[in-house]
mmCIF file of C-alpha atoms in Angstrom:
data_model
loop_
_atom_site.group_PDB
_atom_site.id
_atom_site.type_symbol
_atom_site.label_atom_id
_atom_site.label_comp_id
_atom_site.label_asym_id
_atom_site.label_seq_id
_atom_site.Cartn_x
_atom_site.Cartn_y
_atom_site.Cartn_z
ATOM 1 C CA MET A 1 -1.753 -5.537 -31.343
ATOM 2 C CA ASP A 2 -3.655 -7.693 -28.862
ATOM 3 C CA GLY A 3 -0.528 -8.114 -26.730
ATOM 4 C CA MET A 4 -0.123 -4.347 -26.583
ATOM 5 C CA LYS A 5 -3.703 -4.008 -25.322
ATOM 6 C CA LYS A 6 -3.081 -6.556 -22.549
ATOM 7 C CA HIS A 7 0.121 -4.773 -21.555
ATOM 8 C CA SER A 8 -1.676 -1.433 -21.436
ATOM 9 C CA GLN A 9 -4.478 -2.994 -19.381
ATOM 10 C CA LYS A 10 -1.961 -4.275 -16.811
ATOM 11 C CA ILE A 11 -0.256 -0.894 -16.517
ATOM 12 C CA THR A 12 -3.603 0.855 -16.137
ATOM 13 C CA GLY A 13 -4.617 -1.699 -13.515
ATOM 14 C CA MET A 14 -1.401 -1.116 -11.575
ATOM 15 C CA VAL A 15 -1.862 2.665 -11.665
ATOM 16 C CA ARG A 16 -5.451 2.256 -10.445
ATOM 17 C CA ALA A 17 -4.372 -0.140 -7.711
ATOM 18 C CA LEU A 18 -1.612 2.139 -6.462
ATOM 19 C CA SER A 19 -3.896 5.178 -6.652
ATOM 20 C CA GLY A 20 -6.598 3.354 -4.715
ATOM 21 C CA ALA A 21 -4.095 2.195 -2.111
ATOM 22 C CA TYR A 22 -2.735 5.702 -1.600
ATOM 23 C CA ILE A 23 -6.214 7.228 -1.412
ATOM 24 C CA VAL A 24 -7.127 4.728 1.311
ATOM 25 C CA SER A 25 -3.808 5.481 3.042
ATOM 26 C CA ALA A 26 -4.506 9.210 2.985
ATOM 27 C CA PHE A 27 -7.973 8.703 4.437
ATOM 28 C CA LEU A 28 -6.799 6.302 7.159
ATOM 29 C CA LEU A 29 -3.837 8.501 8.118
ATOM 30 C CA LEU A 30 -6.148 11.504 8.319
ATOM 31 C CA LEU A 31 -8.450 9.475 10.572
ATOM 32 C CA LEU A 32 -5.466 8.375 12.660
ATOM 33 C CA SER A 33 -4.277 11.964 13.061
ATOM 34 C CA LEU A 34 -7.778 12.988 14.172
ATOM 35 C CA LEU A 35 -7.793 10.173 16.735
ATOM 36 C CA LEU A 36 -4.313 11.179 17.883
ATOM 37 C CA TRP A 37 -5.464 14.754 18.353
ATOM 38 C CA LYS A 38 -8.743 13.924 20.128
ATOM 39 C CA LEU A 39 -7.710 10.882 22.163
ATOM 40 C CA HIS A 40 -4.018 11.658 22.774
ATOM 41 C CA LEU A 41 -2.949 8.210 21.599
ATOM 42 C CA LYS A 42 0.300 6.690 22.814
ATOM 43 C CA GLU A 43 3.176 5.937 20.451
ATOM 44 C CA GLY A 44 2.401 2.218 20.407
ATOM 45 C CA GLN A 45 -1.205 2.880 19.429
ATOM 46 C CA VAL A 46 -0.103 5.163 16.600
ATOM 47 C CA THR A 47 2.317 2.482 15.388
ATOM 48 C CA VAL A 48 -0.504 -0.069 15.308
ATOM 49 C CA GLY A 49 -2.637 2.428 13.376
ATOM 50 C CA ILE A 50 0.103 2.899 10.793
ATOM 51 C CA ILE A 51 0.537 -0.871 10.383
ATOM 52 C CA VAL A 52 -3.225 -1.302 9.946
ATOM 53 C CA THR A 53 -3.113 1.477 7.345
ATOM 54 C CA TYR A 54 -0.404 -0.364 5.386
ATOM 55 C CA LEU A 55 -2.310 -3.654 5.649
ATOM 56 C CA LEU A 56 -5.665 -2.299 4.512
ATOM 57 C CA SER A 57 -4.241 -0.073 1.781
ATOM 58 C CA CYS A 58 -2.100 -2.771 0.197
ATOM 59 C CA PHE A 59 -4.819 -5.396 0.552
ATOM 60 C CA LEU A 60 -7.234 -3.128 -1.312
ATOM 61 C CA GLY A 61 -4.613 -2.356 -3.956
ATOM 62 C CA GLY A 62 -3.982 -6.090 -4.361
ATOM 63 C CA ARG A 63 -7.717 -6.687 -4.856
ATOM 64 C CA ILE A 64 -7.888 -3.932 -7.473
ATOM 65 C CA ILE A 65 -4.956 -5.286 -9.491
ATOM 66 C CA GLY A 66 -6.235 -8.842 -9.019
ATOM 67 C CA LYS A 67 -9.505 -7.882 -10.701
ATOM 68 C CA ALA A 68 -7.622 -6.192 -13.555
ATOM 69 C CA VAL A 69 -5.450 -9.176 -14.522
ATOM 70 C CA PRO A 70 -6.760 -12.639 -15.388
ATOM 71 C CA VAL A 71 -3.850 -14.828 -14.201
ATOM 72 C CA ARG A 72 -1.202 -14.909 -11.472
ATOM 73 C CA LYS A 73 -3.202 -12.500 -9.348
ATOM 74 C CA PHE A 74 -1.092 -13.176 -6.268
ATOM 75 C CA LEU A 75 2.092 -12.164 -8.120
ATOM 76 C CA TRP A 76 0.469 -8.962 -9.348
ATOM 77 C CA GLY A 77 -0.696 -8.252 -5.793
ATOM 78 C CA LEU A 78 2.852 -8.857 -4.559
ATOM 79 C CA LEU A 79 4.170 -6.490 -7.230
ATOM 80 C CA MET A 80 1.589 -3.856 -6.265
ATOM 81 C CA GLY A 81 2.544 -4.111 -2.581
ATOM 82 C CA SER A 82 6.226 -3.857 -3.506
ATOM 83 C CA CYS A 83 5.575 -0.778 -5.660
ATOM 84 C CA TYR A 84 3.551 0.758 -2.815
ATOM 85 C CA PHE A 85 6.514 0.186 -0.491
ATOM 86 C CA LEU A 86 9.025 1.663 -2.966
ATOM 87 C CA LEU A 87 6.900 4.773 -3.458
ATOM 88 C CA LEU A 88 6.497 5.032 0.310
ATOM 89 C CA MET A 89 10.275 4.908 0.785
ATOM 90 C CA CYS A 90 10.871 7.494 -1.969
ATOM 91 C CA ILE A 91 8.306 9.875 -0.498
ATOM 92 C CA SER A 92 9.790 9.371 2.974
ATOM 93 C CA ALA A 93 13.307 10.047 1.688
ATOM 94 C CA ILE A 94 12.158 13.279 0.044
ATOM 95 C CA PHE A 95 10.078 14.691 2.882
ATOM 96 C CA LEU A 96 11.955 13.204 5.866
ATOM 97 C CA PRO A 97 15.577 12.970 4.661
ATOM 98 C CA GLY A 98 17.216 12.882 8.097
ATOM 99 C CA ILE A 99 15.018 10.202 9.639
ATOM 100 C CA HIS A 100 16.266 6.638 9.261
ATOM 101 C CA LYS A 101 14.418 3.585 10.474
ATOM 102 C CA GLY A 102 16.430 0.525 11.265
ATOM 103 C CA ALA A 103 16.847 -2.204 8.676
ATOM 104 C CA ALA A 104 14.514 -4.468 10.643
ATOM 105 C CA ALA A 105 11.721 -1.861 10.584
ATOM 106 C CA ILE A 106 12.182 -1.298 6.850
ATOM 107 C CA LEU A 107 12.104 -5.040 6.105
ATOM 108 C CA THR A 108 9.038 -5.457 8.312
ATOM 109 C CA THR A 109 7.269 -2.650 6.464
ATOM 110 C CA PHE A 110 8.174 -4.258 3.130
ATOM 111 C CA ALA A 111 6.850 -7.629 4.311
ATOM 112 C CA ILE A 112 3.580 -6.044 5.460
ATOM 113 C CA CYS A 113 3.070 -4.175 2.183
ATOM 114 C CA ALA A 114 4.093 -7.020 -0.123
ATOM 115 C CA GLY A 115 2.277 -9.703 1.878
ATOM 116 C CA SER A 116 -1.006 -7.842 2.181
ATOM 117 C CA GLY A 117 -0.870 -6.862 -1.495
ATOM 118 C CA MET A 118 -0.356 -10.521 -2.384
ATOM 119 C CA ALA A 119 -3.250 -11.544 -0.129
ATOM 120 C CA GLY A 120 -5.475 -8.949 -1.776
ATOM 121 C CA GLY A 121 -4.558 -10.323 -5.196
ATOM 122 C CA MET A 122 -5.352 -13.888 -4.084
ATOM 123 C CA PHE A 123 -8.739 -12.918 -2.671
ATOM 124 C CA SER A 124 -9.819 -10.810 -5.651
#
């Protein structure tokens, strides 16, 4: 029974971490869109804003899951960042089916999400 409780705690922690990461993403993307509208940002500046959004969101999610699990926090942060990336790709495929990034851009995005999630788990 105790093992079931630990398993449930990890799942709940992962759901909280992903929810927190996506809430931060929504807020930061809303802020970025406001800046784009008011300041007429260039494409490169918007790209940097999106990368910062991924970094901060996954780092926070990694910290949340790192506080929820007692051991191997960096692996749980890596898993959280990977799940964030997979959800991001699924949502993108649903809402933007005709737009394809190159493989290098997709791998870079994965590395950013997984790496910052892992860092968040380590620093929790």
